[in-house]
Coordinates of C-alpha atoms and ligand atoms in Angstrom, one line a residue:
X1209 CA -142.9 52.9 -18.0
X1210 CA -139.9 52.2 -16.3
X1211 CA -140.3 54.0 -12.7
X1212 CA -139.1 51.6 -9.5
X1213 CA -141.2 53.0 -5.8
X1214 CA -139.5 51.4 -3.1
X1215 CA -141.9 50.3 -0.1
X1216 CA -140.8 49.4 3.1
X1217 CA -144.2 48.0 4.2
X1218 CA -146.6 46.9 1.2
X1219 CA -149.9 45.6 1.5
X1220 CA -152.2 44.7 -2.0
X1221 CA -155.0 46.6 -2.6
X1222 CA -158.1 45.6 -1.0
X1223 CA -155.8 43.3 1.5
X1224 CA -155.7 45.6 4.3
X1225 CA -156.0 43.3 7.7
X1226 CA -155.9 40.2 5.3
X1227 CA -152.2 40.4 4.6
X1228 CA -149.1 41.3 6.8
X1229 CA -147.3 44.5 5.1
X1230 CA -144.2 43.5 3.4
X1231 CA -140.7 45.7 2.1
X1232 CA -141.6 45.6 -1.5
X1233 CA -141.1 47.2 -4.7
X1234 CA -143.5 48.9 -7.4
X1235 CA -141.5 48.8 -10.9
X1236 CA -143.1 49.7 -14.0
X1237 CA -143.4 47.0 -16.4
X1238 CA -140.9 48.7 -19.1
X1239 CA -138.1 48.3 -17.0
X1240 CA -135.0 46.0 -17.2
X1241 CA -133.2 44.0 -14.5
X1242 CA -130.3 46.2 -14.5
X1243 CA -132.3 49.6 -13.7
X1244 CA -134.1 47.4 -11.5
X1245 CA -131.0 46.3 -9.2
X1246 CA -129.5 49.3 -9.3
X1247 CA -132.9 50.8 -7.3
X1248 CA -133.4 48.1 -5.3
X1249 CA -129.7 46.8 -4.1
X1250 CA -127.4 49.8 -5.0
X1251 CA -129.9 52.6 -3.9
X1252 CA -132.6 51.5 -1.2
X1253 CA -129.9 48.1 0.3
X1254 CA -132.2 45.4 -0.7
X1255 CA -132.7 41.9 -2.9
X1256 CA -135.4 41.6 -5.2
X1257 CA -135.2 38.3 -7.6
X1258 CA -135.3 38.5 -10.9
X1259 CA -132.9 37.4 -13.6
X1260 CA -129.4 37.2 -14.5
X1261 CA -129.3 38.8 -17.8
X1262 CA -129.5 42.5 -17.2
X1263 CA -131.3 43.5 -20.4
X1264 CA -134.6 41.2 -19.6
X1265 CA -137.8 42.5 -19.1
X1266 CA -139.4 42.1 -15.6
X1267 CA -143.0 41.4 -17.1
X1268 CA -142.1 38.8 -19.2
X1269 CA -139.6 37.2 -17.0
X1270 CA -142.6 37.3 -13.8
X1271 CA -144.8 35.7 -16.1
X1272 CA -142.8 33.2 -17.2
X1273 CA -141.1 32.0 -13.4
X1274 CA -138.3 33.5 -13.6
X1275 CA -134.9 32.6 -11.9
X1276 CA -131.7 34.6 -11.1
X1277 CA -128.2 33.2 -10.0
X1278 CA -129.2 33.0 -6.3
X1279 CA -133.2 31.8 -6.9
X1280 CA -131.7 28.5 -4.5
X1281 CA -132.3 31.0 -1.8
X1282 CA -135.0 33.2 -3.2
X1283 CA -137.0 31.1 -5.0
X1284 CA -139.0 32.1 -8.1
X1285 CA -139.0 35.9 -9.4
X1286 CA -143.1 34.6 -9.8
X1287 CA -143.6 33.5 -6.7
X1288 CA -142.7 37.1 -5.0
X1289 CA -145.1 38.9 -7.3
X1290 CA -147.8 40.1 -4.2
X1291 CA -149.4 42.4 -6.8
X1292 CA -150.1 43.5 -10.6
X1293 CA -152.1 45.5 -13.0
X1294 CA -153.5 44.2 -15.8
X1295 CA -154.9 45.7 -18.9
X1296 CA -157.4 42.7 -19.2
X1297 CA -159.0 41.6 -23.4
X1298 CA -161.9 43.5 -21.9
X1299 CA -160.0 46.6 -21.8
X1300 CA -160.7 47.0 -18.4
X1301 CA -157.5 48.0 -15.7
X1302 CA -157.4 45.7 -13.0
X1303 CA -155.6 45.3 -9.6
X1304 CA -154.8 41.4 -9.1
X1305 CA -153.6 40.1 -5.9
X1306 CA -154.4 37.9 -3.4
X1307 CA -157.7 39.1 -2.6
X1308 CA -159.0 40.6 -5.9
X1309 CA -158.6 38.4 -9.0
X1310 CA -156.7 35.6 -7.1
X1311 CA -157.2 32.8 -10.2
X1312 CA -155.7 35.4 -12.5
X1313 CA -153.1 36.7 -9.9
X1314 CA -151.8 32.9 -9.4
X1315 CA -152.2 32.6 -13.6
X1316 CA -149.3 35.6 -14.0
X1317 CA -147.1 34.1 -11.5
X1318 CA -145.4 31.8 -14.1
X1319 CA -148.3 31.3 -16.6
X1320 CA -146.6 32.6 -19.6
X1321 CA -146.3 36.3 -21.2
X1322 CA -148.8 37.5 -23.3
X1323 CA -151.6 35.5 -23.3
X1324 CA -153.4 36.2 -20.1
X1325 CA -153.5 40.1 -20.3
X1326 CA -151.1 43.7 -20.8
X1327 CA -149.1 44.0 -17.0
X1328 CA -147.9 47.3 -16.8
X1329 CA -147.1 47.1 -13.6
X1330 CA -146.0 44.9 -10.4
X1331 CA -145.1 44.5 -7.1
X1332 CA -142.8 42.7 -6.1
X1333 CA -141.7 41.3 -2.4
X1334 CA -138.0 41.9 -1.4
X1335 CA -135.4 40.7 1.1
X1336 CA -132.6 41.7 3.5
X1337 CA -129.2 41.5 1.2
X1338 CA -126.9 38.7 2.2
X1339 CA -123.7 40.1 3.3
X1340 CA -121.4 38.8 0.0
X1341 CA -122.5 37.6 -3.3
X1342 CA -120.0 36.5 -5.4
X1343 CA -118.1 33.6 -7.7
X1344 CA -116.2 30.1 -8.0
X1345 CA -114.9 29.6 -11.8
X1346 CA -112.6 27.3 -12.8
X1347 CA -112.1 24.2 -16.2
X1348 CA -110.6 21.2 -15.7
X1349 CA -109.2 19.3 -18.7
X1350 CA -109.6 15.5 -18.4
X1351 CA -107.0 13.4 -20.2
X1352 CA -108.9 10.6 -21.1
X1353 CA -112.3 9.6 -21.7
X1354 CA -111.9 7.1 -18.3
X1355 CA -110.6 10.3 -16.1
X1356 CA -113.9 12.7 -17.7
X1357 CA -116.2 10.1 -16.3
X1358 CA -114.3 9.9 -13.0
X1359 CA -114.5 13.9 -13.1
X1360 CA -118.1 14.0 -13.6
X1361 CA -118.8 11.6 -10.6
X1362 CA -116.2 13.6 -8.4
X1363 CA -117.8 16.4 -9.4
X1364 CA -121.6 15.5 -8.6
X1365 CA -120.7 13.7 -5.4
X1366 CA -118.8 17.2 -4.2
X1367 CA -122.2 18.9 -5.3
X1368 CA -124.8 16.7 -3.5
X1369 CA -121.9 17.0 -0.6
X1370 CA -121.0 20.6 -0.7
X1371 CA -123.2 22.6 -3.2
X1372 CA -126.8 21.3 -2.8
X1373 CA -127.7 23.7 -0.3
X1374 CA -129.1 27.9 -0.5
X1375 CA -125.8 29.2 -1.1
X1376 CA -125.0 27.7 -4.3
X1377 CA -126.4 28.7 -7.6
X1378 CA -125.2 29.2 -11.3
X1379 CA -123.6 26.3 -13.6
X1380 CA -121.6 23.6 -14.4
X1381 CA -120.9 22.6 -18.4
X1382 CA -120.0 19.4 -18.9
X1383 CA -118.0 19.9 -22.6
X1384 CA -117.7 17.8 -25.7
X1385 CA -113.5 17.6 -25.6
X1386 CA -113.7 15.9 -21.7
X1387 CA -113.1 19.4 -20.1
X1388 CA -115.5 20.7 -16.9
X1389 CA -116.2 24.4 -16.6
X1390 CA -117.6 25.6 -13.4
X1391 CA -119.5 28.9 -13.5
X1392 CA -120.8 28.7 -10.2
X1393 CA -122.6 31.4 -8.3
X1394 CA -122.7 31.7 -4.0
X1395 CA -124.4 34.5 -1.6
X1396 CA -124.1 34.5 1.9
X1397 CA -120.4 32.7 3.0
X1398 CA -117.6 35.0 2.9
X1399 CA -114.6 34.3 0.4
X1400 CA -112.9 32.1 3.5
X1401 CA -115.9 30.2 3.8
X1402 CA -116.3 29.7 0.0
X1403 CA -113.1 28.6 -0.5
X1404 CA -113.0 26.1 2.2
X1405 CA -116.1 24.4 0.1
X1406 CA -114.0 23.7 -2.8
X1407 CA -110.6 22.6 -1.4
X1408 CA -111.6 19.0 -0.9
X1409 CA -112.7 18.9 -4.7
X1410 CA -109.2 20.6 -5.2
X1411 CA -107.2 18.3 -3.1
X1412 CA -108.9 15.5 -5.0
X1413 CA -108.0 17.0 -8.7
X1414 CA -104.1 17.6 -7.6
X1415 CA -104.0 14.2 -6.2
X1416 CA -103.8 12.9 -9.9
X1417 CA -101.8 16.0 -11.9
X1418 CA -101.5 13.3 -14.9
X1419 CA -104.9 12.9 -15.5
X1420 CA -106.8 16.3 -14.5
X1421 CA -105.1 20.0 -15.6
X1422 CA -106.6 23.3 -14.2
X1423 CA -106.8 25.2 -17.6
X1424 CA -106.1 28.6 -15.4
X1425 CA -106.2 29.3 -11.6
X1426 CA -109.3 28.9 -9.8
X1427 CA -111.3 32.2 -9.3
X1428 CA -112.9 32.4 -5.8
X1429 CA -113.5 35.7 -5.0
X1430 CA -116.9 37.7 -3.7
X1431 CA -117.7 41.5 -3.2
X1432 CA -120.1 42.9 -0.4
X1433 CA -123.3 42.4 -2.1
X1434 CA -124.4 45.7 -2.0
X1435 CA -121.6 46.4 -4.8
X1436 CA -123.5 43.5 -7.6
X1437 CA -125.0 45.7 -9.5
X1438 CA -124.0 49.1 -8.4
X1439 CA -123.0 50.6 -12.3
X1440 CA -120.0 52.6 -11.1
X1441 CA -118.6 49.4 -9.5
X1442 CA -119.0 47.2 -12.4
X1443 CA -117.3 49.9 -14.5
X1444 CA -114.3 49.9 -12.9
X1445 CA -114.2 45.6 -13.4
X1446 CA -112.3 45.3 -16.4
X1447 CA -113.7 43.7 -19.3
X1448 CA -117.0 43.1 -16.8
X1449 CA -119.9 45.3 -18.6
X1450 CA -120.3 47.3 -21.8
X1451 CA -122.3 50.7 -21.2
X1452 CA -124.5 51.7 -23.9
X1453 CA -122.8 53.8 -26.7
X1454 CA -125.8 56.2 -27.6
X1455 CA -125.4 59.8 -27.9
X1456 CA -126.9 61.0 -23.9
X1457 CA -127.4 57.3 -22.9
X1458 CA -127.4 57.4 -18.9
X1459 CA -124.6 56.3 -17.1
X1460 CA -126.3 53.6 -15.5
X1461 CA -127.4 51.6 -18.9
X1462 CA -124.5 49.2 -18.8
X1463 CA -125.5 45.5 -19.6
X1464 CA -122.6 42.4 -18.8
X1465 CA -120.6 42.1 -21.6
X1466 CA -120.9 38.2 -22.3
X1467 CA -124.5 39.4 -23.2
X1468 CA -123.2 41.3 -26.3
X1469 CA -123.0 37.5 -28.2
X1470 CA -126.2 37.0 -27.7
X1471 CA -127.4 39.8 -29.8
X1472 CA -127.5 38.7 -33.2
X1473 CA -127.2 34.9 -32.1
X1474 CA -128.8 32.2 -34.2
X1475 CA -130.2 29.9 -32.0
X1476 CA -129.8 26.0 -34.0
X1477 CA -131.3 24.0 -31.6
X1478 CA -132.4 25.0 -27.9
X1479 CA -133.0 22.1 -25.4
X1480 CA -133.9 21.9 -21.6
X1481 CA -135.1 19.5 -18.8
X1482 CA -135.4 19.3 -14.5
X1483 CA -133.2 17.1 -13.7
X1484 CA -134.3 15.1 -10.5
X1485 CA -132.7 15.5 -7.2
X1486 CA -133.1 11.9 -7.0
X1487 CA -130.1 11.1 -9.3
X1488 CA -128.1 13.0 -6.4
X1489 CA -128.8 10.1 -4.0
X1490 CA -125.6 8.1 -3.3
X1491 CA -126.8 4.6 -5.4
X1492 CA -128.4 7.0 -8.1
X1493 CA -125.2 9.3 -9.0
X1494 CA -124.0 6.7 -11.3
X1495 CA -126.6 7.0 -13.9
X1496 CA -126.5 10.8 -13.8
X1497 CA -122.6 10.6 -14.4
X1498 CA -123.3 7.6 -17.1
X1499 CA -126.1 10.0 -18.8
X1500 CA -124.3 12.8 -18.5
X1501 CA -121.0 11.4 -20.1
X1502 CA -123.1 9.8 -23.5
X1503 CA -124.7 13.4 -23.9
X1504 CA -121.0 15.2 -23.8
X1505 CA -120.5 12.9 -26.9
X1506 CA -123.1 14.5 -28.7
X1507 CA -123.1 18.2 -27.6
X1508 CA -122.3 20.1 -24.3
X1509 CA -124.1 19.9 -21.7
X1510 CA -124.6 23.0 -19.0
X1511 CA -126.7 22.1 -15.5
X1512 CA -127.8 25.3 -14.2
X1513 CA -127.9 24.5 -10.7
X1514 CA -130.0 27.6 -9.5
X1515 CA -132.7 26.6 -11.9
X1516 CA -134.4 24.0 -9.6
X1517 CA -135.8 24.3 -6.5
X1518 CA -134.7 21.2 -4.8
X1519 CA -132.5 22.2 -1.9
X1520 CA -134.3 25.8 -1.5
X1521 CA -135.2 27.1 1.7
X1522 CA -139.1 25.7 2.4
X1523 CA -140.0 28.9 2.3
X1524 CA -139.4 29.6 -1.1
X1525 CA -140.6 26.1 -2.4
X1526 CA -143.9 26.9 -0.7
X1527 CA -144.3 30.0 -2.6
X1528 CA -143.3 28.3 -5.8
X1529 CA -145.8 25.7 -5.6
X1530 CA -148.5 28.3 -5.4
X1531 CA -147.7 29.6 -9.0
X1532 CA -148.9 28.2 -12.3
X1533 CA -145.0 26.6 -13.1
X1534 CA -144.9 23.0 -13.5
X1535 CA -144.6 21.5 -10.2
X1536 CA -141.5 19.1 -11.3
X1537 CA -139.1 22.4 -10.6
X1538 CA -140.2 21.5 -6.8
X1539 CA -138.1 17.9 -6.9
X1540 CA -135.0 19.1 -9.2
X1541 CA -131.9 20.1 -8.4
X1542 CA -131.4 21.5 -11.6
X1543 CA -132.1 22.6 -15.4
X1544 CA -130.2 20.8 -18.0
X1545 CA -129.8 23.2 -20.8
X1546 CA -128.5 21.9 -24.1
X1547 CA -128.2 24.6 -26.9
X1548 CA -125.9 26.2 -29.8
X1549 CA -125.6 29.1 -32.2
X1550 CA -124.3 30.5 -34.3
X1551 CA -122.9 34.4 -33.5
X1552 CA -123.3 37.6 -35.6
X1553 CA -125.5 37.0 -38.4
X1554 CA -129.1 37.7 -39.5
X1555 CA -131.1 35.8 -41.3
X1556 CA -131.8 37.5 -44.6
X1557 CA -128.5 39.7 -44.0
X1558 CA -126.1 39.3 -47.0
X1559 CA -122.8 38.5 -45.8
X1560 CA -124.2 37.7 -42.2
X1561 CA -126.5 34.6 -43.1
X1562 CA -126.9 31.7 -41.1
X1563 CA -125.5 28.3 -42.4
X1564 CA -128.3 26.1 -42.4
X1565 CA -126.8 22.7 -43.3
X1566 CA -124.9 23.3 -39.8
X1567 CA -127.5 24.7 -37.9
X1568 CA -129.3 21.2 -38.5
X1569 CA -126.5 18.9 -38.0
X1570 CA -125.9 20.9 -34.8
X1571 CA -129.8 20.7 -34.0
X1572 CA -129.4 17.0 -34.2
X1573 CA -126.9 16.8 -32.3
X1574 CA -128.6 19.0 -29.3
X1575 CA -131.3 16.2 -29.8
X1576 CA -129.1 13.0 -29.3
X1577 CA -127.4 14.8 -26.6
X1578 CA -130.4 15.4 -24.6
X1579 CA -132.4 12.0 -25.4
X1580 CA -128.9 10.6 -23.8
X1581 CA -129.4 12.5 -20.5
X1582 CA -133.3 11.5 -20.8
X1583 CA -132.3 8.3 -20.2
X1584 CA -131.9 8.7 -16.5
X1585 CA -134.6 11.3 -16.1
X1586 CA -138.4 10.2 -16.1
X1587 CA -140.2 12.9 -16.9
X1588 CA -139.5 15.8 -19.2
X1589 CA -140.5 19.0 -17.6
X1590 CA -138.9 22.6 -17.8
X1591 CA -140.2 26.3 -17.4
X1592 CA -141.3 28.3 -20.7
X1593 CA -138.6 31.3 -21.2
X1594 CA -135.8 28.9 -21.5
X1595 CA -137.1 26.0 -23.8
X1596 CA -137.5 24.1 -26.7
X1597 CA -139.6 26.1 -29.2
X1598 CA -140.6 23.3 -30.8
X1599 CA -141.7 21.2 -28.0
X1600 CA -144.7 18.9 -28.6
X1601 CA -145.9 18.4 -25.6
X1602 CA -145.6 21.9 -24.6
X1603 CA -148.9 22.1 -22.1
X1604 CA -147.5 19.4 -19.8
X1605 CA -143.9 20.4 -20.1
X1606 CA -144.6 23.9 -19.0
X1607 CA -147.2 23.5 -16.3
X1608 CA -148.0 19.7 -15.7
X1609 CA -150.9 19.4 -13.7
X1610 CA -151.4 23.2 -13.4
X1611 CA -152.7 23.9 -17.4
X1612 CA -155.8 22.9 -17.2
X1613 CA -156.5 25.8 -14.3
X1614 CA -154.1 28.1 -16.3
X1615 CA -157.0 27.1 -19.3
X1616 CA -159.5 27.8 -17.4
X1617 CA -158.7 31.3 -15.8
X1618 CA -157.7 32.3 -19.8
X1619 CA -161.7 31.4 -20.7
X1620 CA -162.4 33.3 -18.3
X1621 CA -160.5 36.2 -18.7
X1622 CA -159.8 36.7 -22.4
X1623 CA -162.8 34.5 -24.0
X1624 CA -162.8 35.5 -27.5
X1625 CA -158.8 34.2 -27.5
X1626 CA -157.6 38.2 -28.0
X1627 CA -153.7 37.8 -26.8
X1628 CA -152.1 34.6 -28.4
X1629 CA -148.6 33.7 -28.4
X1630 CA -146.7 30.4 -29.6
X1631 CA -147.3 27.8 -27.4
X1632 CA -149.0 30.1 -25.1
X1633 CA -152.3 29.5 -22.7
X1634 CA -154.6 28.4 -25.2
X1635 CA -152.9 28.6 -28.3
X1636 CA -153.8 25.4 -29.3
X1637 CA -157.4 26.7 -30.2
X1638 CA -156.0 28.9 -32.8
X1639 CA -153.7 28.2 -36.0
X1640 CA -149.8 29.0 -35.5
X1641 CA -150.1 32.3 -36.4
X1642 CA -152.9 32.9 -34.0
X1643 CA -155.4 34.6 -36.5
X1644 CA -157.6 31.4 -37.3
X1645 CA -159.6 29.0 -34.7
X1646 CA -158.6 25.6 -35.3
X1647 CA -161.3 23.3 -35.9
X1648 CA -162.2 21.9 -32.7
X1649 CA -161.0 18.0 -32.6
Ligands
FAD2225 C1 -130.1 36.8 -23.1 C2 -131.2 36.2 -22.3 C3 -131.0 35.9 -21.0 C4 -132.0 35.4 -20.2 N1 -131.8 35.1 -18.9 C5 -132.8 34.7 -18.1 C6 -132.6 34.4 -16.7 O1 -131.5 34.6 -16.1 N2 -133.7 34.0 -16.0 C7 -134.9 33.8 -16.5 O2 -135.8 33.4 -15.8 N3 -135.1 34.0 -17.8 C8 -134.1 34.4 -18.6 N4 -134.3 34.7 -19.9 C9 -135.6 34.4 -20.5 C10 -136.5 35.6 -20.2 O3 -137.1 35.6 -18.9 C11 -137.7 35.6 -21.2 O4 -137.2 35.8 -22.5 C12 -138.7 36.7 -20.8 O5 -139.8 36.5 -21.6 C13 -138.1 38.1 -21.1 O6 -139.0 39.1 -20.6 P1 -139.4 40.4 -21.4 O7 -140.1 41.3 -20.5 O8 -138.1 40.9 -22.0 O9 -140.4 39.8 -22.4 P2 -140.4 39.7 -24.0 O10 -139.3 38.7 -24.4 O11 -140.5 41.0 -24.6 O12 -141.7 38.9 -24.1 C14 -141.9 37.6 -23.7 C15 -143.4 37.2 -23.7 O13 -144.0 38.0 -22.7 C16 -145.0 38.9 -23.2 N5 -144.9 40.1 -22.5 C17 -143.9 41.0 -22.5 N6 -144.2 42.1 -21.7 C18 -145.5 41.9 -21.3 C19 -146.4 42.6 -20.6 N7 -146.0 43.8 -20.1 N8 -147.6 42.1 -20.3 C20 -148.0 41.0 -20.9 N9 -147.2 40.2 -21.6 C21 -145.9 40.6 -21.8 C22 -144.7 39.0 -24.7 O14 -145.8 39.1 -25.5 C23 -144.0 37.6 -25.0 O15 -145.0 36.6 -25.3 C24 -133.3 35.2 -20.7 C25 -133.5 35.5 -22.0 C26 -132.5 36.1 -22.8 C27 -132.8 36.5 -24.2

């Protein structure tokens, strides 16, 4: 179930003269990002959002929102399903869309895998490539603790300045030892353009060579979009991708290679919150930077800037606000995203096991370093693929106002509770392994 039909004018089922036809694209719901770009951007010339990490799964990551580097342009991967089927608890196949099924149609578009029904396949809307996507990396070393809180409030000025607009996406770690790495993430300028966005925040670091160091040259650089995912590009990139070491693997299973860590990763504590495009406001910035600092004394802190839809294109927030995702991603700029692990072992692996006493001393640490950003952010909200598994208040962190309709369209669709996951659409009528009702309270 992998297969990718590319439409240049889509309309749902049962939407004919309801719907204008749309470029689209059918993909089957075994597929991975990577196969997908490559069919969408490398072979047909066009943008379809999904996620960064090439190995994901496109049903889970619809279900769940979704966001890829350049969702500050694109908006949620949810937001441009137009179509899906569903195998529904009734065993029935359904087309959902606007116009057949709508309460389930909005309830996959960020509702949360597995607990709604089996997609096996959807449609998804694209767009016309931008003409470049490409980079801005670069780590600053503070050299005291005075010149890493003068960094950080450089550094979110220049964004609500420079960087708080479509073009920008990606992140921005704020490290424990007072050092900044910026992973950021641009589509549409050219490498000119790009660069003449970060020479004032240059010229401002070399004005003060004692107190800030550039750990390496700045990398600034872009490729004509069409190239992003193209498999025989990335190949010849060194150190850029891994390709998939199986006997008659096809040539175009390559994954990036930072995402070889992250199989085998134990995850010790995992963390994440909107952060409010509020605190970017000129006489708010100083509690960000304030919060910000007191959390890098804890644990590192990453803001992944293309994980909030604050400074999107209206087009896109209008389309996000019709999914089931909790409306806070509307107002912030970004996701904080607070998390460690530990790399290469198993649990139950001899020679491979986890160390436990560190993973909780580390989880604890995750915790004091995000109640310290908490302190300038009012409500905790963020979206369920990238969150804290043990969050209590999970309904009203993942959806807000939207669970009770996410609760009602799961009634109406699976009523005897058949799909359950953890902290899943309705899971809190069944034990935590899913098997037992919980007594009703
Ligand atoms: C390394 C890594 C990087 C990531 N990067 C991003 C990112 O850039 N952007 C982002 O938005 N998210 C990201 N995520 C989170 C990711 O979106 C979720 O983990 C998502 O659930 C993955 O989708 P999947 O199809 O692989 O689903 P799985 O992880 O296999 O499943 C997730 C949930 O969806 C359900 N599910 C899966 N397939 C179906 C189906 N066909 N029908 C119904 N339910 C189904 C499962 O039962 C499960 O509950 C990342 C995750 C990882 C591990």
């Amino acid at each position: 179930m992998e297969k990718v039909v590319i439409h240049d004018a889509f309309v749902g089922a049962g939407c004919a003269g309801k719907q204008a036809p749309v470029p689209a694209a059918t993909i089957d719901a075994g597929a991975i990002w990577m196969h997908v770009y490559d069919a969408v951007t490398t072979k047909a010339g066009r943008y379809v959002q999904g996620g960064g990490c090439a190995t994901v799964g496109v049903a889970g990551l619809i279900q769940s929102g979704g966001f890829g580097s350049h969702s500050k342009r694109y908006g949620l991967a949810a937001a441009s399903l137009i179509e899906a089927e569903v195998v529904t608890a009734d065993g029935k196949v359904l087309m959902v869309n606007a116009c057949s099924h709508p309460e389930l149609f909005w309830a996959l578009k960020g509702g949360g895998g597995g607990s709604l029904g089996v997609v096996t396949k959807v449609t998804l809307r694209t767009h016309d490539l931008p003409s470049t996507f490409g980079v801005a990396i670069m780590q600053i070393k503070a050299a005291s603790d005075a010149s890493y809180r003068r960094l950080i409030a450089r550094f979110i000025s220049f964004y609500a300045e420079s960087l708080f607009n479509p073009h920008w996406g990606e992140q921005v770690i704020f490290k424990t030892d007072n050092a900044l790495a910026i992973e950021m993430s641009f589509q549409g300028l050219d490498k000119q353009q790009a660069n003449a966005v970060w020479q004032p925040f240059l010229d401002w670091l070399a004005q003060s060579p004692t107190e800030y160091q550039l750990t390496a040259a700045p990398i600034i650089a872009g490729i004509p979009a069409r190239m992003l995912w193209d498999p025989k590009v990335l190949k010849t990139i060194p150190g850029a991708v891994k390709m998939d070491g199986r006997p008659g693997a096809p040539e175009e299973n390559i994954f990036w290679s930072g995402g070889e860590k992250e199989a085998g990763k134990f995850i010790s504590g995992y963390q994440s919150a909107w952060v409010p495009a509020s605190l970017l406001q000129a006489d708010q910035q100083a509690r960000l930077v304030e919060a910000l600092f007191a959390s890098t004394r804890h644990w590192e802190m990453a803001l992944h800037c293309n994980k909030g839809l604050a400074g999107a294109p209206d087009e896109a927030r209008q389309a996000a606000k019709d999914t089931a995702i909790n409306p806070l991603v509307l107002d912030a700029f970004a996701l904080a995203i607070c998390a460690g692990e530990q790399l290469r072992v198993h649990a139950g692996m001899p020679g491979h096991r986890p160390d436990l006493e560190r993973a909780r001393a580390d989880a604890n640490a995750i915790n004091d370093a995000m109640e310290a950003l908490m302190t300038a952010i009012p409500q905790r909200g963020s979206y369920v693929s990238e969150s804290n598994y043990f969050e209590r208040n999970w309904q009203q962190a993942f959806w807000g106002q939207n669970y009770l309709r996410l609760l009602a369209v799961k009634r109406k669709y699976d009523p005897e509770g058949l799909f359950f996951v953890h902290h899943g659409v309705g899971s809190e009528e069944w034990s935590s392994d899913g098997f037992v009702r919980a007594p009703m309270s």
